[in-house]
């Protein structure tokens, strides 16, 4: 089978590998669509484990099954990170702190023709796609679930002012989810295309990130790793406010500790998604409350993954790049 082997952002090679063989309890999925995630582009992070097959936003067809739970022909979305549901973190409802979740993955990765789904992923992370969700829309379940978890952590709710810094795919999803909760949403970016998309996705106000804002926000969601954005966030967070790290800077971040102490500010982070978030994301897409079709801007074949990384990395007029079968 064809696989895309990542060496660095500018060196992704299509190579032949044997099709994985499944064991009892496992399934083999023919990948029909696989999204390029912003974290796939984090070369400083990814290159440490190169060469490897990336890709964790997949949807496809079951073509072989060793499971009593799923059968050949079913259309599925599969989560790459799944909890054990038995450790102290899982039992306390903190599934994304589970060591099993952090270590799990597909074999070999979503940027390939086929993936073997381990038994634990079959049991705790495989979801049958309803007929009204396409494969491409299925690749958006995991990104949306991550957003749902982040906003759940910081308690985004009616009447708040939410500042979304960075209007790429995660920023736009955060805008859509925050608007479902009847908040006022302000969005920033340095890209005019993305600012226009932020407006279309429901942002009440949009600003170029190079402008100085006259705003105080109850919640700030960082969807960019740009250091100036973090510095701006410290200026615009209101008393008792919370800054959510949905993206991280590539170097240490100086924090104005006295301001945080006096104004009772908080910085929190969110990693991945729990099963409850994945289930909610699937439901929101299925019933049309969150439309993700308008965010898929580019569709390419697996063989064109290098072009896809270039498009996603340049971020000129792209949001989600999906590799299709």
PDB file of C-alpha atoms in Angstrom:
ATOM      1  CA  UNK A   1       0.000   0.000   0.000  1.00  0.00           C
ATOM      2  CA  UNK A   2       1.012   3.629  -0.454  1.00  0.00           C
ATOM      3  CA  UNK A   3       2.091   5.567   2.618  1.00  0.00           C
ATOM      4  CA  UNK A   4       3.348   9.127   3.051  1.00  0.00           C
ATOM      5  CA  UNK A   5       6.522   9.064   5.143  1.00  0.00           C
ATOM      6  CA  UNK A   6       7.313  12.313   6.948  1.00  0.00           C
ATOM      7  CA  UNK A   7      11.002  13.280   7.174  1.00  0.00           C
ATOM      8  CA  UNK A   8      10.460  17.020   7.517  1.00  0.00           C
ATOM      9  CA  UNK A   9       7.928  19.563   6.271  1.00  0.00           C
ATOM     10  CA  UNK A  10       9.659  19.763   2.894  1.00  0.00           C
ATOM     11  CA  UNK A  11      10.425  16.075   2.548  1.00  0.00           C
ATOM     12  CA  UNK A  12       7.406  13.776   2.593  1.00  0.00           C
ATOM     13  CA  UNK A  13       7.896  10.680   0.469  1.00  0.00           C
ATOM     14  CA  UNK A  14       5.321   8.311  -0.966  1.00  0.00           C
ATOM     15  CA  UNK A  15       6.636   4.837  -0.225  1.00  0.00           C
ATOM     16  CA  UNK A  16       5.246   1.319  -0.467  1.00  0.00           C
ATOM     17  CA  UNK A  17       4.654  -0.620   2.732  1.00  0.00           C
ATOM     18  CA  UNK A  18       2.927  -3.940   3.379  1.00  0.00           C
ATOM     19  CA  UNK A  19      -0.770  -3.653   4.148  1.00  0.00           C
ATOM     20  CA  UNK A  20      -1.204  -4.191   7.909  1.00  0.00           C
ATOM     21  CA  UNK A  21      -2.608  -7.511   9.091  1.00  0.00           C
ATOM     22  CA  UNK A  22      -5.227  -7.412  11.816  1.00  0.00           C
ATOM     23  CA  UNK A  23      -5.629  -9.559  14.925  1.00  0.00           C
ATOM     24  CA  UNK A  24      -8.715 -10.513  16.894  1.00  0.00           C
ATOM     25  CA  UNK A  25     -10.553  -7.419  18.076  1.00  0.00           C
ATOM     26  CA  UNK A  26      -8.966  -5.174  15.447  1.00  0.00           C
ATOM     27  CA  UNK A  27     -10.265  -3.682  12.200  1.00  0.00           C
ATOM     28  CA  UNK A  28      -8.640  -2.581   8.957  1.00  0.00           C
ATOM     29  CA  UNK A  29      -9.864   0.705   7.525  1.00  0.00           C
ATOM     30  CA  UNK A  30      -9.510   1.910   3.953  1.00  0.00           C
ATOM     31  CA  UNK A  31      -8.811   5.616   4.412  1.00  0.00           C
ATOM     32  CA  UNK A  32     -11.165   7.725   2.287  1.00  0.00           C
ATOM     33  CA  UNK A  33     -10.270  11.120   3.730  1.00  0.00           C
ATOM     34  CA  UNK A  34      -7.532  12.370   6.028  1.00  0.00           C
ATOM     35  CA  UNK A  35      -7.125  15.952   7.205  1.00  0.00           C
ATOM     36  CA  UNK A  36      -3.838  17.814   7.555  1.00  0.00           C
ATOM     37  CA  UNK A  37      -3.806  19.196  11.092  1.00  0.00           C
ATOM     38  CA  UNK A  38      -1.935  22.286  12.227  1.00  0.00           C
ATOM     39  CA  UNK A  39       0.044  20.073  14.595  1.00  0.00           C
ATOM     40  CA  UNK A  40       1.255  18.041  11.601  1.00  0.00           C
ATOM     41  CA  UNK A  41       2.999  21.233  10.455  1.00  0.00           C
ATOM     42  CA  UNK A  42       4.880  21.722  13.756  1.00  0.00           C
ATOM     43  CA  UNK A  43       8.245  20.659  12.344  1.00  0.00           C
ATOM     44  CA  UNK A  44      10.170  21.391  15.556  1.00  0.00           C
ATOM     45  CA  UNK A  45       7.915  18.848  17.279  1.00  0.00           C
ATOM     46  CA  UNK A  46       7.376  16.278  14.531  1.00  0.00           C
ATOM     47  CA  UNK A  47      10.949  15.975  13.324  1.00  0.00           C
ATOM     48  CA  UNK A  48      12.047  14.444  16.639  1.00  0.00           C
ATOM     49  CA  UNK A  49      10.211  11.229  15.746  1.00  0.00           C
ATOM     50  CA  UNK A  50      10.836  11.248  11.986  1.00  0.00           C
ATOM     51  CA  UNK A  51      10.688   9.314   9.766  1.00  0.00           C
ATOM     52  CA  UNK A  52       7.093   8.328  10.473  1.00  0.00           C
ATOM     53  CA  UNK A  53       3.589   8.323   9.028  1.00  0.00           C
ATOM     54  CA  UNK A  54       1.492  11.197  10.347  1.00  0.00           C
ATOM     55  CA  UNK A  55      -2.256  11.783  10.034  1.00  0.00           C
ATOM     56  CA  UNK A  56      -4.856  11.461  12.781  1.00  0.00           C
ATOM     57  CA  UNK A  57      -8.046  12.965  11.329  1.00  0.00           C
ATOM     58  CA  UNK A  58      -9.431  10.091   9.285  1.00  0.00           C
ATOM     59  CA  UNK A  59     -12.646   8.647   7.952  1.00  0.00           C
ATOM     60  CA  UNK A  60     -13.030   5.549   5.837  1.00  0.00           C
ATOM     61  CA  UNK A  61     -14.509   2.099   5.266  1.00  0.00           C
ATOM     62  CA  UNK A  62     -13.965  -1.058   7.276  1.00  0.00           C
ATOM     63  CA  UNK A  63     -12.507  -3.596   4.840  1.00  0.00           C
ATOM     64  CA  UNK A  64     -11.553  -6.308   7.335  1.00  0.00           C
ATOM     65  CA  UNK A  65     -12.867  -6.942  10.831  1.00  0.00           C
ATOM     66  CA  UNK A  66     -11.782  -9.100  13.740  1.00  0.00           C
ATOM     67  CA  UNK A  67     -14.325  -7.386  15.964  1.00  0.00           C
ATOM     68  CA  UNK A  68     -17.824  -8.489  16.921  1.00  0.00           C
ATOM     69  CA  UNK A  69     -18.753  -4.831  17.276  1.00  0.00           C
ATOM     70  CA  UNK A  70     -18.101  -3.630  13.704  1.00  0.00           C
ATOM     71  CA  UNK A  71     -18.475  -5.207  10.292  1.00  0.00           C
ATOM     72  CA  UNK A  72     -17.024  -4.889   6.809  1.00  0.00           C
ATOM     73  CA  UNK A  73     -18.552  -2.055   4.801  1.00  0.00           C
ATOM     74  CA  UNK A  74     -19.327   0.285   7.683  1.00  0.00           C
ATOM     75  CA  UNK A  75     -18.259   3.898   7.276  1.00  0.00           C
ATOM     76  CA  UNK A  76     -16.335   5.077  10.330  1.00  0.00           C
ATOM     77  CA  UNK A  77     -14.404   7.851  11.991  1.00  0.00           C
ATOM     78  CA  UNK A  78     -11.645   6.584  14.280  1.00  0.00           C
ATOM     79  CA  UNK A  79      -9.948   8.537  17.052  1.00  0.00           C
ATOM     80  CA  UNK A  80      -6.187   8.014  17.246  1.00  0.00           C
ATOM     81  CA  UNK A  81      -5.967   8.840  20.974  1.00  0.00           C
ATOM     82  CA  UNK A  82      -8.242   6.795  23.219  1.00  0.00           C
ATOM     83  CA  UNK A  83      -8.339   6.458  27.010  1.00  0.00           C
ATOM     84  CA  UNK A  84      -8.106   3.227  28.977  1.00  0.00           C
ATOM     85  CA  UNK A  85     -11.195   4.150  31.049  1.00  0.00           C
ATOM     86  CA  UNK A  86      -9.666   2.450  34.089  1.00  0.00           C
ATOM     87  CA  UNK A  87      -6.854   4.639  35.423  1.00  0.00           C
ATOM     88  CA  UNK A  88      -7.263   7.286  38.133  1.00  0.00           C
ATOM     89  CA  UNK A  89      -7.432  10.045  35.511  1.00  0.00           C
ATOM     90  CA  UNK A  90     -10.168   8.365  33.499  1.00  0.00           C
ATOM     91  CA  UNK A  91     -12.142   7.478  36.612  1.00  0.00           C
ATOM     92  CA  UNK A  92     -12.006  11.146  37.643  1.00  0.00           C
ATOM     93  CA  UNK A  93     -13.264  12.224  34.211  1.00  0.00           C
ATOM     94  CA  UNK A  94      -9.854  13.518  33.105  1.00  0.00           C
ATOM     95  CA  UNK A  95      -9.512  11.211  30.109  1.00  0.00           C
ATOM     96  CA  UNK A  96      -6.980  13.335  28.227  1.00  0.00           C
ATOM     97  CA  UNK A  97      -4.465  12.905  31.072  1.00  0.00           C
ATOM     98  CA  UNK A  98      -4.556   9.126  30.571  1.00  0.00           C
ATOM     99  CA  UNK A  99      -1.143   7.657  29.711  1.00  0.00           C
ATOM    100  CA  UNK A 100      -2.763   5.177  27.339  1.00  0.00           C
ATOM    101  CA  UNK A 101      -4.421   8.024  25.448  1.00  0.00           C
ATOM    102  CA  UNK A 102      -1.099   9.795  24.939  1.00  0.00           C
ATOM    103  CA  UNK A 103       0.674   6.671  23.706  1.00  0.00           C
ATOM    104  CA  UNK A 104      -1.979   5.288  21.360  1.00  0.00           C
ATOM    105  CA  UNK A 105      -2.205   5.657  17.586  1.00  0.00           C
ATOM    106  CA  UNK A 106      -3.126   3.896  14.362  1.00  0.00           C
ATOM    107  CA  UNK A 107      -0.790   1.646  12.396  1.00  0.00           C
ATOM    108  CA  UNK A 108       0.952   3.167  10.548  1.00  0.00           C
ATOM    109  CA  UNK A 109      -0.830   6.574  10.496  1.00  0.00           C
ATOM    110  CA  UNK A 110      -3.661   8.313   8.690  1.00  0.00           C
ATOM    111  CA  UNK A 111      -1.615   9.418   5.681  1.00  0.00           C
ATOM    112  CA  UNK A 112      -1.731   5.968   4.123  1.00  0.00           C
ATOM    113  CA  UNK A 113      -4.121   3.877   2.051  1.00  0.00           C
ATOM    114  CA  UNK A 114      -5.025   1.558   4.919  1.00  0.00           C
ATOM    115  CA  UNK A 115      -4.733   1.718   8.701  1.00  0.00           C
ATOM    116  CA  UNK A 116      -4.877  -1.024  11.282  1.00  0.00           C
ATOM    117  CA  UNK A 117      -7.010   0.015  14.228  1.00  0.00           C
ATOM    118  CA  UNK A 118      -5.818  -1.560  17.514  1.00  0.00           C
ATOM    119  CA  UNK A 119      -8.418  -3.236  19.710  1.00  0.00           C
ATOM    120  CA  UNK A 120      -8.491  -0.439  22.285  1.00  0.00           C
ATOM    121  CA  UNK A 121      -9.210   2.105  19.529  1.00  0.00           C
ATOM    122  CA  UNK A 122     -11.918  -0.163  18.169  1.00  0.00           C
ATOM    123  CA  UNK A 123     -13.551  -0.399  21.588  1.00  0.00           C
ATOM    124  CA  UNK A 124     -13.113   3.188  22.779  1.00  0.00           C
ATOM    125  CA  UNK A 125     -12.614   5.352  19.705  1.00  0.00           C
ATOM    126  CA  UNK A 126     -14.485   4.072  16.639  1.00  0.00           C
ATOM    127  CA  UNK A 127     -17.709   5.774  15.554  1.00  0.00           C
ATOM    128  CA  UNK A 128     -20.012   4.780  12.706  1.00  0.00           C
ATOM    129  CA  UNK A 129     -20.674   7.758  10.437  1.00  0.00           C
ATOM    130  CA  UNK A 130     -24.350   8.590   9.888  1.00  0.00           C
ATOM    131  CA  UNK A 131     -25.430   8.721   6.253  1.00  0.00           C
ATOM    132  CA  UNK A 132     -25.636  12.519   6.444  1.00  0.00           C
ATOM    133  CA  UNK A 133     -21.917  12.925   7.251  1.00  0.00           C
ATOM    134  CA  UNK A 134     -19.471  12.622   4.348  1.00  0.00           C
ATOM    135  CA  UNK A 135     -15.966  11.216   4.704  1.00  0.00           C
ATOM    136  CA  UNK A 136     -14.563  14.739   4.405  1.00  0.00           C
ATOM    137  CA  UNK A 137     -16.858  16.021   7.139  1.00  0.00           C
ATOM    138  CA  UNK A 138     -15.801  13.028   9.210  1.00  0.00           C
ATOM    139  CA  UNK A 139     -12.235  14.330   9.276  1.00  0.00           C
ATOM    140  CA  UNK A 140     -13.529  17.379  11.158  1.00  0.00           C
ATOM    141  CA  UNK A 141     -14.946  15.419  14.098  1.00  0.00           C
ATOM    142  CA  UNK A 142     -11.660  15.315  16.005  1.00  0.00           C
ATOM    143  CA  UNK A 143     -10.770  19.015  15.504  1.00  0.00           C
ATOM    144  CA  UNK A 144     -14.272  20.046  16.582  1.00  0.00           C
ATOM    145  CA  UNK A 145     -14.128  17.749  19.611  1.00  0.00           C
ATOM    146  CA  UNK A 146     -10.884  19.401  20.733  1.00  0.00           C
ATOM    147  CA  UNK A 147     -12.610  22.796  20.559  1.00  0.00           C
ATOM    148  CA  UNK A 148     -15.603  21.549  22.522  1.00  0.00           C
ATOM    149  CA  UNK A 149     -13.343  20.300  25.290  1.00  0.00           C
ATOM    150  CA  UNK A 150     -11.359  23.541  25.455  1.00  0.00           C
ATOM    151  CA  UNK A 151     -14.488  25.656  25.789  1.00  0.00           C
ATOM    152  CA  UNK A 152     -15.941  23.266  28.333  1.00  0.00           C
ATOM    153  CA  UNK A 153     -12.808  23.628  30.469  1.00  0.00           C
ATOM    154  CA  UNK A 154     -12.964  27.427  30.574  1.00  0.00           C
ATOM    155  CA  UNK A 155     -16.725  27.626  30.900  1.00  0.00           C
ATOM    156  CA  UNK A 156     -17.637  29.626  27.813  1.00  0.00           C
ATOM    157  CA  UNK A 157     -21.231  30.716  28.378  1.00  0.00           C
ATOM    158  CA  UNK A 158     -23.989  33.139  27.450  1.00  0.00           C
ATOM    159  CA  UNK A 159     -23.218  36.839  27.809  1.00  0.00           C
ATOM    160  CA  UNK A 160     -19.442  36.540  27.835  1.00  0.00           C
ATOM    161  CA  UNK A 161     -17.082  38.327  25.476  1.00  0.00           C
ATOM    162  CA  UNK A 162     -14.799  35.773  23.840  1.00  0.00           C
ATOM    163  CA  UNK A 163     -11.668  36.883  21.999  1.00  0.00           C
ATOM    164  CA  UNK A 164     -10.370  34.318  19.512  1.00  0.00           C
ATOM    165  CA  UNK A 165      -6.795  35.090  18.524  1.00  0.00           C
ATOM    166  CA  UNK A 166      -5.942  33.401  15.243  1.00  0.00           C
ATOM    167  CA  UNK A 167      -8.649  32.587  12.704  1.00  0.00           C
ATOM    168  CA  UNK A 168      -7.326  29.429  11.121  1.00  0.00           C
ATOM    169  CA  UNK A 169      -9.327  26.224  11.261  1.00  0.00           C
ATOM    170  CA  UNK A 170      -9.225  25.927  15.061  1.00  0.00           C
ATOM    171  CA  UNK A 171     -10.064  29.596  15.481  1.00  0.00           C
ATOM    172  CA  UNK A 172     -13.061  29.346  13.170  1.00  0.00           C
ATOM    173  CA  UNK A 173     -14.346  26.260  14.946  1.00  0.00           C
ATOM    174  CA  UNK A 174     -13.989  28.103  18.250  1.00  0.00           C
ATOM    175  CA  UNK A 175     -15.988  30.995  16.803  1.00  0.00           C
ATOM    176  CA  UNK A 176     -18.808  28.706  15.674  1.00  0.00           C
ATOM    177  CA  UNK A 177     -18.978  26.879  18.988  1.00  0.00           C
ATOM    178  CA  UNK A 178     -18.847  30.097  21.033  1.00  0.00           C
ATOM    179  CA  UNK A 179     -21.692  31.582  18.972  1.00  0.00           C
ATOM    180  CA  UNK A 180     -23.819  28.521  19.733  1.00  0.00           C
ATOM    181  CA  UNK A 181     -23.525  29.604  23.371  1.00  0.00           C
ATOM    182  CA  UNK A 182     -24.780  33.156  22.700  1.00  0.00           C
ATOM    183  CA  UNK A 183     -21.520  34.944  23.397  1.00  0.00           C
ATOM    184  CA  UNK A 184     -20.051  38.032  21.796  1.00  0.00           C
ATOM    185  CA  UNK A 185     -17.112  36.864  19.695  1.00  0.00           C
ATOM    186  CA  UNK A 186     -14.210  39.038  18.580  1.00  0.00           C
ATOM    187  CA  UNK A 187     -11.655  37.470  16.225  1.00  0.00           C
ATOM    188  CA  UNK A 188      -8.186  38.488  15.084  1.00  0.00           C
ATOM    189  CA  UNK A 189      -5.708  37.397  12.429  1.00  0.00           C
ATOM    190  CA  UNK A 190      -3.165  38.982  10.084  1.00  0.00           C
ATOM    191  CA  UNK A 191      -4.657  37.276   7.021  1.00  0.00           C
ATOM    192  CA  UNK A 192      -7.538  39.120   5.325  1.00  0.00           C
ATOM    193  CA  UNK A 193      -8.941  35.899   3.868  1.00  0.00           C
ATOM    194  CA  UNK A 194      -9.190  34.372   7.323  1.00  0.00           C
ATOM    195  CA  UNK A 195     -10.670  37.531   8.802  1.00  0.00           C
ATOM    196  CA  UNK A 196     -13.407  37.394   6.164  1.00  0.00           C
ATOM    197  CA  UNK A 197     -13.996  33.734   7.020  1.00  0.00           C
ATOM    198  CA  UNK A 198     -14.185  34.629  10.718  1.00  0.00           C
ATOM    199  CA  UNK A 199     -16.963  37.074   9.902  1.00  0.00           C
ATOM    200  CA  UNK A 200     -18.784  34.460   7.816  1.00  0.00           C
ATOM    201  CA  UNK A 201     -18.461  31.974  10.679  1.00  0.00           C
ATOM    202  CA  UNK A 202     -20.282  34.341  13.011  1.00  0.00           C
ATOM    203  CA  UNK A 203     -17.706  36.603  14.654  1.00  0.00           C
ATOM    204  CA  UNK A 204     -19.358  39.836  15.793  1.00  0.00           C
ATOM    205  CA  UNK A 205     -16.190  41.852  15.225  1.00  0.00           C
ATOM    206  CA  UNK A 206     -12.932  41.099  13.415  1.00  0.00           C
ATOM    207  CA  UNK A 207      -9.639  42.950  13.612  1.00  0.00           C
ATOM    208  CA  UNK A 208      -6.235  42.697  12.019  1.00  0.00           C
ATOM    209  CA  UNK A 209      -3.924  41.443  14.748  1.00  0.00           C
ATOM    210  CA  UNK A 210      -1.515  44.288  13.997  1.00  0.00           C
ATOM    211  CA  UNK A 211      -4.137  46.785  15.190  1.00  0.00           C
ATOM    212  CA  UNK A 212      -4.378  47.778  18.839  1.00  0.00           C
ATOM    213  CA  UNK A 213      -7.741  46.668  20.203  1.00  0.00           C
ATOM    214  CA  UNK A 214      -9.911  48.534  22.669  1.00  0.00           C
ATOM    215  CA  UNK A 215     -11.469  45.500  24.288  1.00  0.00           C
ATOM    216  CA  UNK A 216     -11.547  43.462  27.465  1.00  0.00           C
ATOM    217  CA  UNK A 217     -12.556  39.825  27.118  1.00  0.00           C
ATOM    218  CA  UNK A 218     -13.857  37.338  29.678  1.00  0.00           C
ATOM    219  CA  UNK A 219     -12.287  34.463  27.795  1.00  0.00           C
ATOM    220  CA  UNK A 220      -9.403  34.513  25.322  1.00  0.00           C
ATOM    221  CA  UNK A 221      -8.706  31.467  23.180  1.00  0.00           C
ATOM    222  CA  UNK A 222      -5.209  31.353  21.711  1.00  0.00           C
ATOM    223  CA  UNK A 223      -5.318  29.715  18.284  1.00  0.00           C
ATOM    224  CA  UNK A 224      -1.937  31.040  17.188  1.00  0.00           C
ATOM    225  CA  UNK A 225       1.541  30.512  18.551  1.00  0.00           C
ATOM    226  CA  UNK A 226       2.705  34.011  17.591  1.00  0.00           C
ATOM    227  CA  UNK A 227       4.389  35.681  20.560  1.00  0.00           C
ATOM    228  CA  UNK A 228       2.839  39.130  19.855  1.00  0.00           C
ATOM    229  CA  UNK A 229      -0.606  37.515  20.154  1.00  0.00           C
ATOM    230  CA  UNK A 230       0.187  36.245  23.639  1.00  0.00           C
ATOM    231  CA  UNK A 231       1.463  39.667  24.650  1.00  0.00           C
ATOM    232  CA  UNK A 232      -1.792  41.167  23.365  1.00  0.00           C
ATOM    233  CA  UNK A 233      -3.818  38.573  25.257  1.00  0.00           C
ATOM    234  CA  UNK A 234      -2.301  39.738  28.531  1.00  0.00           C
ATOM    235  CA  UNK A 235      -3.455  43.277  27.740  1.00  0.00           C
ATOM    236  CA  UNK A 236      -6.986  42.322  26.751  1.00  0.00           C
ATOM    237  CA  UNK A 237      -7.996  39.774  29.368  1.00  0.00           C
ATOM    238  CA  UNK A 238     -10.571  41.175  31.788  1.00  0.00           C
ATOM    239  CA  UNK A 239     -10.531  40.721  35.553  1.00  0.00           C
ATOM    240  CA  UNK A 240     -11.299  37.129  36.581  1.00  0.00           C
ATOM    241  CA  UNK A 241     -10.707  36.150  32.962  1.00  0.00           C
ATOM    242  CA  UNK A 242      -9.235  32.942  31.585  1.00  0.00           C
ATOM    243  CA  UNK A 243      -6.776  32.512  28.710  1.00  0.00           C
ATOM    244  CA  UNK A 244      -7.009  29.153  26.959  1.00  0.00           C
ATOM    245  CA  UNK A 245      -3.831  27.834  25.321  1.00  0.00           C
ATOM    246  CA  UNK A 246      -5.219  26.116  22.239  1.00  0.00           C
ATOM    247  CA  UNK A 247      -1.873  26.803  20.574  1.00  0.00           C
ATOM    248  CA  UNK A 248       1.545  27.271  22.123  1.00  0.00           C
ATOM    249  CA  UNK A 249       4.493  29.562  21.346  1.00  0.00           C
ATOM    250  CA  UNK A 250       7.748  27.942  20.278  1.00  0.00           C
ATOM    251  CA  UNK A 251       9.667  29.510  23.162  1.00  0.00           C
ATOM    252  CA  UNK A 252       9.159  30.318  26.822  1.00  0.00           C
ATOM    253  CA  UNK A 253       6.431  32.826  27.550  1.00  0.00           C
ATOM    254  CA  UNK A 254       7.041  35.653  30.058  1.00  0.00           C
ATOM    255  CA  UNK A 255       3.944  36.099  32.228  1.00  0.00           C
ATOM    256  CA  UNK A 256       3.038  39.341  34.065  1.00  0.00           C
ATOM    257  CA  UNK A 257       2.557  37.540  37.365  1.00  0.00           C
ATOM    258  CA  UNK A 258       1.538  40.612  39.369  1.00  0.00           C
ATOM    259  CA  UNK A 259      -1.339  41.362  36.961  1.00  0.00           C
ATOM    260  CA  UNK A 260      -2.481  37.772  37.211  1.00  0.00           C
ATOM    261  CA  UNK A 261      -2.387  37.937  41.003  1.00  0.00           C
ATOM    262  CA  UNK A 262      -4.164  41.270  41.383  1.00  0.00           C
ATOM    263  CA  UNK A 263      -6.855  40.549  38.780  1.00  0.00           C
ATOM    264  CA  UNK A 264      -7.278  36.853  39.567  1.00  0.00           C
ATOM    265  CA  UNK A 265      -6.478  35.797  36.020  1.00  0.00           C
ATOM    266  CA  UNK A 266      -5.867  32.246  34.861  1.00  0.00           C
ATOM    267  CA  UNK A 267      -4.063  30.478  32.041  1.00  0.00           C
ATOM    268  CA  UNK A 268      -5.179  26.950  31.246  1.00  0.00           C
ATOM    269  CA  UNK A 269      -4.452  24.495  28.466  1.00  0.00           C
ATOM    270  CA  UNK A 270      -6.363  21.790  26.675  1.00  0.00           C
ATOM    271  CA  UNK A 271      -4.962  18.722  24.962  1.00  0.00           C
ATOM    272  CA  UNK A 272      -6.995  16.525  22.667  1.00  0.00           C
ATOM    273  CA  UNK A 273     -10.553  15.389  23.259  1.00  0.00           C
ATOM    274  CA  UNK A 274     -12.404  12.991  25.519  1.00  0.00           C
ATOM    275  CA  UNK A 275     -14.983  10.466  24.264  1.00  0.00           C
ATOM    276  CA  UNK A 276     -17.840  12.734  25.365  1.00  0.00           C
ATOM    277  CA  UNK A 277     -16.432  15.512  23.168  1.00  0.00           C
ATOM    278  CA  UNK A 278     -16.100  13.248  20.128  1.00  0.00           C
ATOM    279  CA  UNK A 279     -19.683  12.096  20.541  1.00  0.00           C
ATOM    280  CA  UNK A 280     -20.922  15.677  20.827  1.00  0.00           C
ATOM    281  CA  UNK A 281     -18.881  16.755  17.791  1.00  0.00           C
ATOM    282  CA  UNK A 282     -20.356  13.984  15.662  1.00  0.00           C
ATOM    283  CA  UNK A 283     -23.852  14.975  16.787  1.00  0.00           C
ATOM    284  CA  UNK A 284     -23.315  18.694  16.092  1.00  0.00           C
ATOM    285  CA  UNK A 285     -22.090  17.981  12.563  1.00  0.00           C
ATOM    286  CA  UNK A 286     -24.812  15.426  11.881  1.00  0.00           C
ATOM    287  CA  UNK A 287     -27.699  17.669  12.927  1.00  0.00           C
ATOM    288  CA  UNK A 288     -26.280  20.701  11.122  1.00  0.00           C
ATOM    289  CA  UNK A 289     -25.687  22.931  14.126  1.00  0.00           C
ATOM    290  CA  UNK A 290     -22.014  23.159  13.161  1.00  0.00           C
ATOM    291  CA  UNK A 291     -21.363  23.317   9.415  1.00  0.00           C
ATOM    292  CA  UNK A 292     -17.823  22.204   8.602  1.00  0.00           C
ATOM    293  CA  UNK A 293     -18.148  21.911   4.829  1.00  0.00           C
ATOM    294  CA  UNK A 294     -17.266  25.575   4.333  1.00  0.00           C
ATOM    295  CA  UNK A 295     -13.931  25.055   6.073  1.00  0.00           C
ATOM    296  CA  UNK A 296     -12.622  22.372   3.726  1.00  0.00           C
ATOM    297  CA  UNK A 297     -10.890  24.495   1.112  1.00  0.00           C
ATOM    298  CA  UNK A 298      -8.553  22.038  -0.594  1.00  0.00           C
ATOM    299  CA  UNK A 299      -8.914  18.399  -1.592  1.00  0.00           C
ATOM    300  CA  UNK A 300      -5.864  16.507  -2.821  1.00  0.00           C
ATOM    301  CA  UNK A 301      -4.796  12.929  -3.433  1.00  0.00           C
ATOM    302  CA  UNK A 302      -2.415  11.210  -1.009  1.00  0.00           C
ATOM    303  CA  UNK A 303       0.289  11.401  -3.668  1.00  0.00           C
ATOM    304  CA  UNK A 304       0.031  15.205  -3.506  1.00  0.00           C
ATOM    305  CA  UNK A 305       0.615  15.437   0.241  1.00  0.00           C
ATOM    306  CA  UNK A 306       3.749  17.543  -0.193  1.00  0.00           C
ATOM    307  CA  UNK A 307       1.668  20.123  -2.044  1.00  0.00           C
ATOM    308  CA  UNK A 308      -0.914  19.877   0.721  1.00  0.00           C
ATOM    309  CA  UNK A 309       1.672  20.637   3.400  1.00  0.00           C
ATOM    310  CA  UNK A 310       2.854  23.624   1.369  1.00  0.00           C
ATOM    311  CA  UNK A 311      -0.683  24.981   0.995  1.00  0.00           C
ATOM    312  CA  UNK A 312      -1.507  24.440   4.665  1.00  0.00           C
ATOM    313  CA  UNK A 313       1.805  25.905   5.789  1.00  0.00           C
ATOM    314  CA  UNK A 314       1.542  29.058   3.688  1.00  0.00           C
ATOM    315  CA  UNK A 315      -2.005  29.630   4.981  1.00  0.00           C
ATOM    316  CA  UNK A 316      -2.849  32.176   2.288  1.00  0.00           C
ATOM    317  CA  UNK A 317      -6.320  31.133   1.192  1.00  0.00           C
ATOM    318  CA  UNK A 318      -6.542  27.744   2.843  1.00  0.00           C
ATOM    319  CA  UNK A 319      -8.246  26.426   5.951  1.00  0.00           C
ATOM    320  CA  UNK A 320      -8.543  22.646   6.013  1.00  0.00           C
ATOM    321  CA  UNK A 321      -6.626  20.588   3.471  1.00  0.00           C
ATOM    322  CA  UNK A 322      -8.025  17.072   3.119  1.00  0.00           C
ATOM    323  CA  UNK A 323      -6.331  14.163   1.368  1.00  0.00           C
ATOM    324  CA  UNK A 324      -8.903  11.968  -0.360  1.00  0.00           C
ATOM    325  CA  UNK A 325      -8.906   8.467  -1.830  1.00  0.00           C
TER     326      UNK A 325
END
